[in-house]
mmCIF file of C-alpha atoms and ligand atoms in Angstrom:
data_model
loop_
_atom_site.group_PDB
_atom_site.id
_atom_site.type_symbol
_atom_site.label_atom_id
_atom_site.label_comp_id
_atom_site.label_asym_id
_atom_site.label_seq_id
_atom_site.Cartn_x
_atom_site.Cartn_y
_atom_site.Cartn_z
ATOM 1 C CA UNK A 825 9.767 23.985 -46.681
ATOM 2 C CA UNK A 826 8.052 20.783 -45.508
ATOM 3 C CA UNK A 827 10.637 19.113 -45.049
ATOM 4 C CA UNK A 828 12.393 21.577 -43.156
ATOM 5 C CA UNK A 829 9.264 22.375 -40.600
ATOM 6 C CA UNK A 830 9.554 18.295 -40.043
ATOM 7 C CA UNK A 831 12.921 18.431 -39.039
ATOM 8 C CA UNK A 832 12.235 21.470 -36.683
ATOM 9 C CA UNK A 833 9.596 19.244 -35.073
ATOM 10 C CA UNK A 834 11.648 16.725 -35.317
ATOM 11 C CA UNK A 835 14.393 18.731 -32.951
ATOM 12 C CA UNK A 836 11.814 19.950 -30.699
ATOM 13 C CA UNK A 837 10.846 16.639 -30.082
ATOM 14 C CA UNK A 838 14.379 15.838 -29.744
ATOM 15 C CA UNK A 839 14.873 18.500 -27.218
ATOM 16 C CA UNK A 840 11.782 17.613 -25.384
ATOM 17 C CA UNK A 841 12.673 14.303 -24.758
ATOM 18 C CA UNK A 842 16.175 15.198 -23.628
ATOM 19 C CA UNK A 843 14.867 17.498 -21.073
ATOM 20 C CA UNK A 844 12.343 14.581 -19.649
ATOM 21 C CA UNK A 845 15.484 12.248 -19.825
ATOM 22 C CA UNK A 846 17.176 14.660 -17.880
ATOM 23 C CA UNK A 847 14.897 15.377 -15.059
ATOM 24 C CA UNK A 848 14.540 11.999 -14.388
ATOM 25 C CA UNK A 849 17.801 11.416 -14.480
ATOM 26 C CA UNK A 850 18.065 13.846 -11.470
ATOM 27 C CA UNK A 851 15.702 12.664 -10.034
ATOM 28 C CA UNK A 852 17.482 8.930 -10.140
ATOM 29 C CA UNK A 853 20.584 10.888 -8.577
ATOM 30 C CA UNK A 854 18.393 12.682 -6.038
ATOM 31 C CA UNK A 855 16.697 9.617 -4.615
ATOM 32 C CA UNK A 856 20.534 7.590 -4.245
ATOM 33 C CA UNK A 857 21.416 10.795 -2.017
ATOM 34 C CA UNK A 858 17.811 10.628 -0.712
ATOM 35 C CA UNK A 859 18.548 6.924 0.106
ATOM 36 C CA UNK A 860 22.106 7.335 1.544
ATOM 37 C CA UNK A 861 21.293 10.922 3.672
ATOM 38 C CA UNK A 862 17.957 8.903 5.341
ATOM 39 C CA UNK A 863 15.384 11.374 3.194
ATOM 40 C CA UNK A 864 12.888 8.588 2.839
ATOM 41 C CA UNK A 865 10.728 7.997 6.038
ATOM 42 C CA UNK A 866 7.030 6.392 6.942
ATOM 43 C CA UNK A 867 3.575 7.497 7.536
ATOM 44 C CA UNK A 868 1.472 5.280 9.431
ATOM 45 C CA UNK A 869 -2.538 4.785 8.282
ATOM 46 C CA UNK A 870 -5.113 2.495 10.849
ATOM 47 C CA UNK A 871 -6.443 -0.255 9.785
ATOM 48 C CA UNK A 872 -9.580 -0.457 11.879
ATOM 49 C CA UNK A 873 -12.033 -3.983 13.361
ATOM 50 C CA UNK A 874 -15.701 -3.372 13.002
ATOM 51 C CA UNK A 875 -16.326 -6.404 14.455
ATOM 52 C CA UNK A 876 -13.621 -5.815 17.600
ATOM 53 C CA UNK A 877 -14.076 -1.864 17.776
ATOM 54 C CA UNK A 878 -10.243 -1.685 17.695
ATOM 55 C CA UNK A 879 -7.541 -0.654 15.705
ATOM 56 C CA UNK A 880 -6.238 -4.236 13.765
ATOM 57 C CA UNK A 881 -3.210 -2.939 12.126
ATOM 58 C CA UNK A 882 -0.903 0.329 10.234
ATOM 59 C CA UNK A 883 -0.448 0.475 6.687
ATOM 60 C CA UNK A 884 3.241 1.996 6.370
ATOM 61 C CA UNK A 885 3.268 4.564 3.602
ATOM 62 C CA UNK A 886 6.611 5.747 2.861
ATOM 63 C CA UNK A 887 7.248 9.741 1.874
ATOM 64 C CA UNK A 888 10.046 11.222 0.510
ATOM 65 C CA UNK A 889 11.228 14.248 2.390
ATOM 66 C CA UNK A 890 13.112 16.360 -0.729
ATOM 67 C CA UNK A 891 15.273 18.894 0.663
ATOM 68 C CA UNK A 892 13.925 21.980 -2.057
ATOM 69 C CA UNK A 893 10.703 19.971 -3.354
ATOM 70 C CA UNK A 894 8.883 19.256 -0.104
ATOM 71 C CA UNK A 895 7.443 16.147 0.535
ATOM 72 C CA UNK A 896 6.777 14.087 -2.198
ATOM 73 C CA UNK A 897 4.484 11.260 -2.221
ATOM 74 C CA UNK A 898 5.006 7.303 -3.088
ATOM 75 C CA UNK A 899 3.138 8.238 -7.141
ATOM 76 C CA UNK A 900 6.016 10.552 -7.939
ATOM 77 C CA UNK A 901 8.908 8.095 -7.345
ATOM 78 C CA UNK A 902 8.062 4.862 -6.613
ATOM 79 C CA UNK A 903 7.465 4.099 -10.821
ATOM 80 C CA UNK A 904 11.186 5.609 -10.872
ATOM 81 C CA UNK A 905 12.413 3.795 -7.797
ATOM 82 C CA UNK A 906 10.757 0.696 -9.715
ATOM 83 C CA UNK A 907 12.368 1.207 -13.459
ATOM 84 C CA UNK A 908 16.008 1.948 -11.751
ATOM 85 C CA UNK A 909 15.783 -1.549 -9.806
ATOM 86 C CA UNK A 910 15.997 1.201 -6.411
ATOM 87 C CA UNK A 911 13.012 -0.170 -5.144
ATOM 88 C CA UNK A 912 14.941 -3.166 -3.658
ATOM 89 C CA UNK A 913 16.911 -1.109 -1.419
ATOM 90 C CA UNK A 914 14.085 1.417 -1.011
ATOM 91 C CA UNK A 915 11.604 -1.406 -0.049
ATOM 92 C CA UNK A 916 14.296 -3.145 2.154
ATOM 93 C CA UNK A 917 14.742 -0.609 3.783
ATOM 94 C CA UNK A 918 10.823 0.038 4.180
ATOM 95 C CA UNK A 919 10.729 -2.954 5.826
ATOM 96 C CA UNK A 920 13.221 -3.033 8.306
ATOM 97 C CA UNK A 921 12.123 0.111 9.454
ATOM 98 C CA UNK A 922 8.148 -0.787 9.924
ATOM 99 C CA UNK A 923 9.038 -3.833 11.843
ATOM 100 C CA UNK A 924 11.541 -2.166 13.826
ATOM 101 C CA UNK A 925 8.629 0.658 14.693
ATOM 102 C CA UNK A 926 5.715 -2.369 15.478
ATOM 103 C CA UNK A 927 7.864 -4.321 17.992
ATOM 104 C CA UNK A 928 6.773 -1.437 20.463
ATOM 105 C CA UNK A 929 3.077 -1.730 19.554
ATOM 106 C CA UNK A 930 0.283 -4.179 21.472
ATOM 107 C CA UNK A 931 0.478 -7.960 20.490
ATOM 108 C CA UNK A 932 -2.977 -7.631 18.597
ATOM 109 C CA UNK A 933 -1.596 -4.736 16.154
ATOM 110 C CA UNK A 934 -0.220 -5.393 12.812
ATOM 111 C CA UNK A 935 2.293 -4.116 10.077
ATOM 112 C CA UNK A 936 1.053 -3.659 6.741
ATOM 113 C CA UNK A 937 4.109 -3.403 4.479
ATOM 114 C CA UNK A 938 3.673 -2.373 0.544
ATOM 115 C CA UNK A 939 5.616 -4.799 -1.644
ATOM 116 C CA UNK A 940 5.969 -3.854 -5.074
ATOM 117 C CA UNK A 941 6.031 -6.611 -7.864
ATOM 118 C CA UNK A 942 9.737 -5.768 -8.714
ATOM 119 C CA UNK A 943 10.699 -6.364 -5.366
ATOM 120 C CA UNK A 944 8.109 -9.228 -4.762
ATOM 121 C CA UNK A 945 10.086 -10.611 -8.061
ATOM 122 C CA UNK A 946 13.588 -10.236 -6.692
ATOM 123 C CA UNK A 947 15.013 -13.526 -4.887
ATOM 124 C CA UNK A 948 16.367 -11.497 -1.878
ATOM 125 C CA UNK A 949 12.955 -10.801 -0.482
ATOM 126 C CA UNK A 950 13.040 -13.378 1.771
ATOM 127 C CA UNK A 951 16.462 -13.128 2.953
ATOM 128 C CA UNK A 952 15.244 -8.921 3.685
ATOM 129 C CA UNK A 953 12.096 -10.153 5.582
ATOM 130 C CA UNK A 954 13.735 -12.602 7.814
ATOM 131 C CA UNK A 955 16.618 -10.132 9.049
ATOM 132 C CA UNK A 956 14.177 -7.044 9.363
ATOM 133 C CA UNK A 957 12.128 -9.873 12.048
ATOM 134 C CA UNK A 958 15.465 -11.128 13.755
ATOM 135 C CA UNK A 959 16.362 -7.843 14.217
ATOM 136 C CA UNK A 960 13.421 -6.676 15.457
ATOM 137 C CA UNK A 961 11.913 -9.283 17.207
ATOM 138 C CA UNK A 962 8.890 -8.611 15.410
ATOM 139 C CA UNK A 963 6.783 -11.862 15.761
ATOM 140 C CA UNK A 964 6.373 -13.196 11.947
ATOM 141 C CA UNK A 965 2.338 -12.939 12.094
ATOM 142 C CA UNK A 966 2.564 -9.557 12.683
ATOM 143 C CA UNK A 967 3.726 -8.481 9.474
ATOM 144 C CA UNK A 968 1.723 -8.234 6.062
ATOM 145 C CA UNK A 969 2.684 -7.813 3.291
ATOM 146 C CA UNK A 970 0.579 -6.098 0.712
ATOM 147 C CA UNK A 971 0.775 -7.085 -2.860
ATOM 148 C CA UNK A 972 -1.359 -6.435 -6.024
ATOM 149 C CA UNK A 973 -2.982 -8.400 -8.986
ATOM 150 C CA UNK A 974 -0.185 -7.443 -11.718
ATOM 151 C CA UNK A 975 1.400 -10.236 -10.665
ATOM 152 C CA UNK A 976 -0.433 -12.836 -11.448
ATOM 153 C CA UNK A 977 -0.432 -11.599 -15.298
ATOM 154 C CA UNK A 978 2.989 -12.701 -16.230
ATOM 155 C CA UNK A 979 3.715 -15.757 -14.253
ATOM 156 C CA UNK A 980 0.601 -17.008 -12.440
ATOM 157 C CA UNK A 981 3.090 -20.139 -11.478
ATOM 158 C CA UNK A 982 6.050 -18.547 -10.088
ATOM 159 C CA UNK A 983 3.549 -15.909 -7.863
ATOM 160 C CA UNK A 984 2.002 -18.714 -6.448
ATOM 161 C CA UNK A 985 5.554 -20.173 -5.354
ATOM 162 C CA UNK A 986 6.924 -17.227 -4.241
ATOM 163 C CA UNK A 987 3.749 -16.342 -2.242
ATOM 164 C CA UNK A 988 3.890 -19.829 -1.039
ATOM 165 C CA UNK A 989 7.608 -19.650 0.199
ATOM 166 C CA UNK A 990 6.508 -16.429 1.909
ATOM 167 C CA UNK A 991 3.489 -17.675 3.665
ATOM 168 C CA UNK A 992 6.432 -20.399 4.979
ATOM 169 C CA UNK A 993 8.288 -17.180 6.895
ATOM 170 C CA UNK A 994 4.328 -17.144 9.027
ATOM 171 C CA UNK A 995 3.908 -13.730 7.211
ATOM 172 C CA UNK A 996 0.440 -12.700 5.895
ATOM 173 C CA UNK A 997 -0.390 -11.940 3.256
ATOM 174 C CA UNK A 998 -3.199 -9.491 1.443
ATOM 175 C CA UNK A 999 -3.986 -8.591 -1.920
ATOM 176 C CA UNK A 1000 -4.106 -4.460 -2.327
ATOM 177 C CA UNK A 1001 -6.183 -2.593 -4.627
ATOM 178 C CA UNK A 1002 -8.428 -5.643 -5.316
ATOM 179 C CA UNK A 1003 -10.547 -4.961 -8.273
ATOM 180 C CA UNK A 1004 -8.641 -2.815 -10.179
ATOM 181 C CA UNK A 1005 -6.075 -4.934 -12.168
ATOM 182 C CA UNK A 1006 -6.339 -8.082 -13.822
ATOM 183 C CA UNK A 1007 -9.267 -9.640 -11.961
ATOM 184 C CA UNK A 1008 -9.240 -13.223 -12.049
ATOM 185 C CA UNK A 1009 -10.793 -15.325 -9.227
ATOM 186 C CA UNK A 1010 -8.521 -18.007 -10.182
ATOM 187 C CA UNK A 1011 -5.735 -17.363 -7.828
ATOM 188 C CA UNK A 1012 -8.082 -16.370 -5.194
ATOM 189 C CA UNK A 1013 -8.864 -20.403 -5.211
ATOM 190 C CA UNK A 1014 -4.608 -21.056 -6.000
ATOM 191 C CA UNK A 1015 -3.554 -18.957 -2.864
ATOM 192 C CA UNK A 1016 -5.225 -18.805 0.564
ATOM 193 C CA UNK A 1017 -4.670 -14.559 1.223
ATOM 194 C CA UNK A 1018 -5.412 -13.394 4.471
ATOM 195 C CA UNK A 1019 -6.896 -10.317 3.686
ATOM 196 C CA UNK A 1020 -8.634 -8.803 0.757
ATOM 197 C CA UNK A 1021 -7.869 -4.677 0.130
ATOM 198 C CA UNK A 1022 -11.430 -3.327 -1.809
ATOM 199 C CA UNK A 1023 -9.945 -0.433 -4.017
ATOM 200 C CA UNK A 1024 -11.187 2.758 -2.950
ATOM 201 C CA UNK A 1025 -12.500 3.067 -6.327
ATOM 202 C CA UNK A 1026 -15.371 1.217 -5.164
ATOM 203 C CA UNK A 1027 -16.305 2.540 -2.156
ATOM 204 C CA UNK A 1028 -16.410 6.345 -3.989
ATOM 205 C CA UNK A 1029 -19.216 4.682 -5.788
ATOM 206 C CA UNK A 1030 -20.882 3.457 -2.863
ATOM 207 C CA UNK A 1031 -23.315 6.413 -2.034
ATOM 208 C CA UNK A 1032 -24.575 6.913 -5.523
ATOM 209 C CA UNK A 1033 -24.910 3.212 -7.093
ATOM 210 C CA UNK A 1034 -26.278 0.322 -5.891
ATOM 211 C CA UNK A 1035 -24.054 -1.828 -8.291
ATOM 212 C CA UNK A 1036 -21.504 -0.653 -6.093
ATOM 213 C CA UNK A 1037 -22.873 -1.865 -2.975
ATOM 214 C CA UNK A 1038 -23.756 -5.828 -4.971
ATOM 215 C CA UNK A 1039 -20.158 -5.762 -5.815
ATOM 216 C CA UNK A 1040 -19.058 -5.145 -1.943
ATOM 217 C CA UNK A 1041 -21.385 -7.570 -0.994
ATOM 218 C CA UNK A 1042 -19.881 -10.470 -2.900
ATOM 219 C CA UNK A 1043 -16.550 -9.411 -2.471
ATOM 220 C CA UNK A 1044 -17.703 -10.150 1.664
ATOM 221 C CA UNK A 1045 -19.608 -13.171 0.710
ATOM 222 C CA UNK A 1046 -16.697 -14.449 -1.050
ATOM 223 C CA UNK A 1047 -14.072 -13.457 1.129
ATOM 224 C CA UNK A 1048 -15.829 -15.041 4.228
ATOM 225 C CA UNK A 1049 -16.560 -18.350 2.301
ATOM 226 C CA UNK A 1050 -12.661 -18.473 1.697
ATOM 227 C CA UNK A 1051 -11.610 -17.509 5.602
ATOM 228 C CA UNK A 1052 -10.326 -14.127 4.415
ATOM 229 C CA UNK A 1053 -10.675 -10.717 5.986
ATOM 230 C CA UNK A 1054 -11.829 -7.777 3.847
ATOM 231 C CA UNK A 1055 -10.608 -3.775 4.488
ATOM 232 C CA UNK A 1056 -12.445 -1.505 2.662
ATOM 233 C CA UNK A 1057 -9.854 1.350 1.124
ATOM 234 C CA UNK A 1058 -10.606 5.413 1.431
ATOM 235 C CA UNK A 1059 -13.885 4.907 3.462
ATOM 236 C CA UNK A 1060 -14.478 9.038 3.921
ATOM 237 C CA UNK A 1061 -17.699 9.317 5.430
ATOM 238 C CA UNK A 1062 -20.038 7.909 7.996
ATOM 239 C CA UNK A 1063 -22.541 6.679 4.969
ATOM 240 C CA UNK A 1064 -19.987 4.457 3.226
ATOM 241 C CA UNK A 1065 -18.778 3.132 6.261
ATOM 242 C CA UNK A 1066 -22.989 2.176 7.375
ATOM 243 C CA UNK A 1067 -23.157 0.152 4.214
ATOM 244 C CA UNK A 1068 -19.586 -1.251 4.174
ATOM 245 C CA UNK A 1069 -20.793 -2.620 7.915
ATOM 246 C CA UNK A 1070 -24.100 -3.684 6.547
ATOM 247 C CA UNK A 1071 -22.809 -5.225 3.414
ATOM 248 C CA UNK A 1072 -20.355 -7.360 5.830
ATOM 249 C CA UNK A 1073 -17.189 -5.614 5.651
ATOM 250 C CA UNK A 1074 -14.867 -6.718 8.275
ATOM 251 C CA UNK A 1075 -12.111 -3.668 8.224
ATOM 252 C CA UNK A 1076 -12.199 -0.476 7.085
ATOM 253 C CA UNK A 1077 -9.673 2.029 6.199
ATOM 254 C CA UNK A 1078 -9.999 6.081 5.083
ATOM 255 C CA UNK A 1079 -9.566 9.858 6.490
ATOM 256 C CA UNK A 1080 -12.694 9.279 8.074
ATOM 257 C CA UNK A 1081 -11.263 7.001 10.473
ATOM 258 C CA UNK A 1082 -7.581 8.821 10.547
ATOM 259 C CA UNK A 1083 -5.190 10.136 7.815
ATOM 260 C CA UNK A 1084 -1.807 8.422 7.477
ATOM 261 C CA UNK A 1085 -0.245 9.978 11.192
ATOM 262 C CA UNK A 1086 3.923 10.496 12.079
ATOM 263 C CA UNK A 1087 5.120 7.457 14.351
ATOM 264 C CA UNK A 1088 4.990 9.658 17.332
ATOM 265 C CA UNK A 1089 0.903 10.425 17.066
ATOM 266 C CA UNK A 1090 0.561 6.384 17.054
ATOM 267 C CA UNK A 1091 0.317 5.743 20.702
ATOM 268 C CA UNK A 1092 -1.560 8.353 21.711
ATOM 269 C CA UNK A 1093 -4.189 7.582 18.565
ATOM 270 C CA UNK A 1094 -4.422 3.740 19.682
ATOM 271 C CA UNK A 1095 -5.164 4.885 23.356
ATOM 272 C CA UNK A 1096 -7.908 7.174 21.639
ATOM 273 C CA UNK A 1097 -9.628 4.614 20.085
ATOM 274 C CA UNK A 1098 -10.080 2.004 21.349
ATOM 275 C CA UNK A 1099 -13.902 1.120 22.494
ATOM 276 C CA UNK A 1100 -16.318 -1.943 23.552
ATOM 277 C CA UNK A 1101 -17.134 -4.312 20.705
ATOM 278 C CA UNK A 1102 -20.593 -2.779 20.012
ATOM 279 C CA UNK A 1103 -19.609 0.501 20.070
ATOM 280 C CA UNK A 1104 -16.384 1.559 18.648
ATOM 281 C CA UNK A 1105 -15.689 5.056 20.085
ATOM 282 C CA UNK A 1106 -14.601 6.151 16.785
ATOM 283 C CA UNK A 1107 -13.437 10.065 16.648
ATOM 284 C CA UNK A 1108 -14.234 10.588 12.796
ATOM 285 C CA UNK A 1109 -13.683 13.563 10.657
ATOM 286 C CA UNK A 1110 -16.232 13.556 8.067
ATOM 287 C CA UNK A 1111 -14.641 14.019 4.321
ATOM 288 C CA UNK A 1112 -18.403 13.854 2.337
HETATM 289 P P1 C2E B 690 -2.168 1.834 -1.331
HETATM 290 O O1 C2E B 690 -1.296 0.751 -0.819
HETATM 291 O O2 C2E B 690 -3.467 1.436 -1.934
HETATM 292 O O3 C2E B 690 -2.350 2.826 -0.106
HETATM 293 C C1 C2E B 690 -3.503 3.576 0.121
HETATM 294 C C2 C2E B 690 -3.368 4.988 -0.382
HETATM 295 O O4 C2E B 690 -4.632 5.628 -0.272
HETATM 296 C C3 C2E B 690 -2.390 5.863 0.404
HETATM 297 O O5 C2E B 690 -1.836 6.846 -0.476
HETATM 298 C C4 C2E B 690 -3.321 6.547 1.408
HETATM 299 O O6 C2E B 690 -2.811 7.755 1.940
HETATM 300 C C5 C2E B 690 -4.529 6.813 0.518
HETATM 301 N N1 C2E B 690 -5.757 6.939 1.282
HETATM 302 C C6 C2E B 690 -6.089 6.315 2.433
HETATM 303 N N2 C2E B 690 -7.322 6.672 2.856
HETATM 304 C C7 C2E B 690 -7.799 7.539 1.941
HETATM 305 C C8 C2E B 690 -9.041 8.267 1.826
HETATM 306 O O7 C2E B 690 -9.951 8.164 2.644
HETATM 307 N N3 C2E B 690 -9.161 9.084 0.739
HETATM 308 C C9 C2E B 690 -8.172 9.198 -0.187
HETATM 309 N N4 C2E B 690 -8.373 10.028 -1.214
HETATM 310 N N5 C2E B 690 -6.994 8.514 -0.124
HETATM 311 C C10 C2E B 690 -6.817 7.700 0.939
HETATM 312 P P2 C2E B 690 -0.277 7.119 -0.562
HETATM 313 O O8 C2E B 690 0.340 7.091 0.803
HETATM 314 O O9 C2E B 690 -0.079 8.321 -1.430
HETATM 315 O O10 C2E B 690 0.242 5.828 -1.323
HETATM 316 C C11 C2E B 690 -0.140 5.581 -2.651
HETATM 317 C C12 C2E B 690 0.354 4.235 -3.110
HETATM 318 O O11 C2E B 690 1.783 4.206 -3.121
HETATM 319 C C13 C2E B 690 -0.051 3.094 -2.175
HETATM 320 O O12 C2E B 690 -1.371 2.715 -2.438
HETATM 321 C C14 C2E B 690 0.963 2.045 -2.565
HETATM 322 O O13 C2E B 690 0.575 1.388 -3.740
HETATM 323 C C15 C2E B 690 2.179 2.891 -2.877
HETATM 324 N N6 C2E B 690 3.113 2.856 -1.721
HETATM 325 C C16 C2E B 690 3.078 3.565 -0.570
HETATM 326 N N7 C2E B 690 4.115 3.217 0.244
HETATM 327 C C17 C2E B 690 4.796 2.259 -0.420
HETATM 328 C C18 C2E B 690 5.977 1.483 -0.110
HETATM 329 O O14 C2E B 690 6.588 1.558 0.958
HETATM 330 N N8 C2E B 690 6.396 0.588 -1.072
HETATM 331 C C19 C2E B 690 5.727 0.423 -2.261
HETATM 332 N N9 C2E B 690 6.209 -0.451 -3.146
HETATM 333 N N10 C2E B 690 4.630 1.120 -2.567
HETATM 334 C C20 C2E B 690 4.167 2.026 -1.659
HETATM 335 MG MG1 MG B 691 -1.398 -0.811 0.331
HETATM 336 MG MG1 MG B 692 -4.432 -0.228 -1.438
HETATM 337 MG MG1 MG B 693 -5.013 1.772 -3.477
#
């Protein structure tokens, strides 16, 4: 009787399993036809100067526009889009799209691009990135490309030369979620980044710790000393931003500035906000 209740469990399991395999296996088929029907498209989030009172740069966030789910966001597909080797074409195709949308934008305003370490690993990333600029005319500089610690875990070596080759387009390059993964300062000696992304995980912390506020402090301290930028991540109220200003943060991102806008609310959001250096004529909606 045991034996025969294991066995039951045993198919349950069985079945369970199947039905996972199977949705994702849908899902796999609904993101080709989401690829080939142009279902995919890009949010845009500011990047905002403290120090120039302007907006710096957009972080392109890509959405998936299902026809019966809604819009999904990037944490329900991208791990799929990464395990079925889609997130080449997917990211590709990210890319040539952002740079095609910032030719149009001021000089002074960058493109933030998310590069994730499959596609960082695959040896037509460079190839993608310098099409997407001829074809845009998007001035190399203006493009960054965001990338995150998990890289460095496997092959510290073979990061650094890709990263290097990159830098070689006259890309930039910043490290996202810094803080979170494998944190090493190591390769923030190996690799000159231009920018350094503080996870928003730290800046929830901000109002009630003040280990929070040491550790954004010598995240500054050591960004500066290296001649890199930092952007603070999810800043939602006006009392993280006062210490992320005091503690020498020289970017900040979060709803409290603006929420990830539609390509056509850009232009009319960069006219908006733009003020004098001492006073940034920020428009905020207060998430706290
Ligand atoms: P990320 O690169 O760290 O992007 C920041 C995420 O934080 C975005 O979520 C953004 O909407 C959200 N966020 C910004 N400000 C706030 C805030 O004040 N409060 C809160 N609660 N959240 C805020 P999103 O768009 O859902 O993207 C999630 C992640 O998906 C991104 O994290 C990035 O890792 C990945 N991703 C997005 N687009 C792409 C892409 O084109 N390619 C790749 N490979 N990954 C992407
Ligand atoms: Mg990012
Ligand atoms: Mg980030
Ligand atoms: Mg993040």
């Amino acid at each position: 009787r045991a034996k025969h209740e294991g066995r039951g469990g045993f198919r349950f399991f069985e079945a369970a399993m199947d039905a996972e395999a199977q949705r994702r296996r849908q899902m796999e088929l609904d993101l080709h036809d989401a690829i080939e029907h142009g279902h995919l498209f890009l949010m845009f989030q500011p990047l905002f100067n403290l120090s120039e009172g302007r907006i710096s740069a957009f972080e392109a966030l890509l959405r998936w526009q299902h026809p019966e789910r809604g819009t999904i966001p990037p944490a329900d597909f991208i791990p799929l889009a990464e395990d079925t080797g889609l997130i080449v074409p997917i990211g590709a195709w990210v890319i040539r799209e952002a740079c095609r949308i910032a030719c149009d934008w001021p000089d002074h305003v960058r493109i933030a691009v998310n590069v994730s370490p499959v596609q960082f690993r695959n040896p037509g990333l460079s190839a993608v990135i310098l099409q997407a600029l001829a074809e845009s005319g998007l001035a190399p500089e203006r493009l960054e490309l965001e990338i995150t610690e998990s890289l460095f875990i496997d092959n510290p070596q073979t990061t650094l030369a890709s990263l290097h080759s990159l830098r070689n387009l006259g890309v930039r390059v910043a490290l996202d979620d810094f803080g979170t993964g494998y944190s090493s300062l190591s390769y923030l000696r190996s690799f000159p980044f231009d920018k350094i992304k503080i996870d928003r995980s730290f800046i929830i912390d901000l109002l009630n710790s003040d280990g929070a506020t040491a550790i954004i402090k010598s995240i500054t301290t050591l960004a500066e000393a290296l001649g890199m930028e930092t952007t603070a991540e999810g800043v939602e109220n006006a009392g993280q931003l006062d210490i992320l200003r005091a503690q020498g943060c020289s970017h900040i991102q979060g709803y409290y500035f603006s929420k990830p806008i539609g390509v056509t609310e850009i232009t009319a959001l960069m006219a908006s906000k733009t003020g004098d250096e001492a006073n940034p004529r920020l428009e905020p909606t207060d998430m706290s």
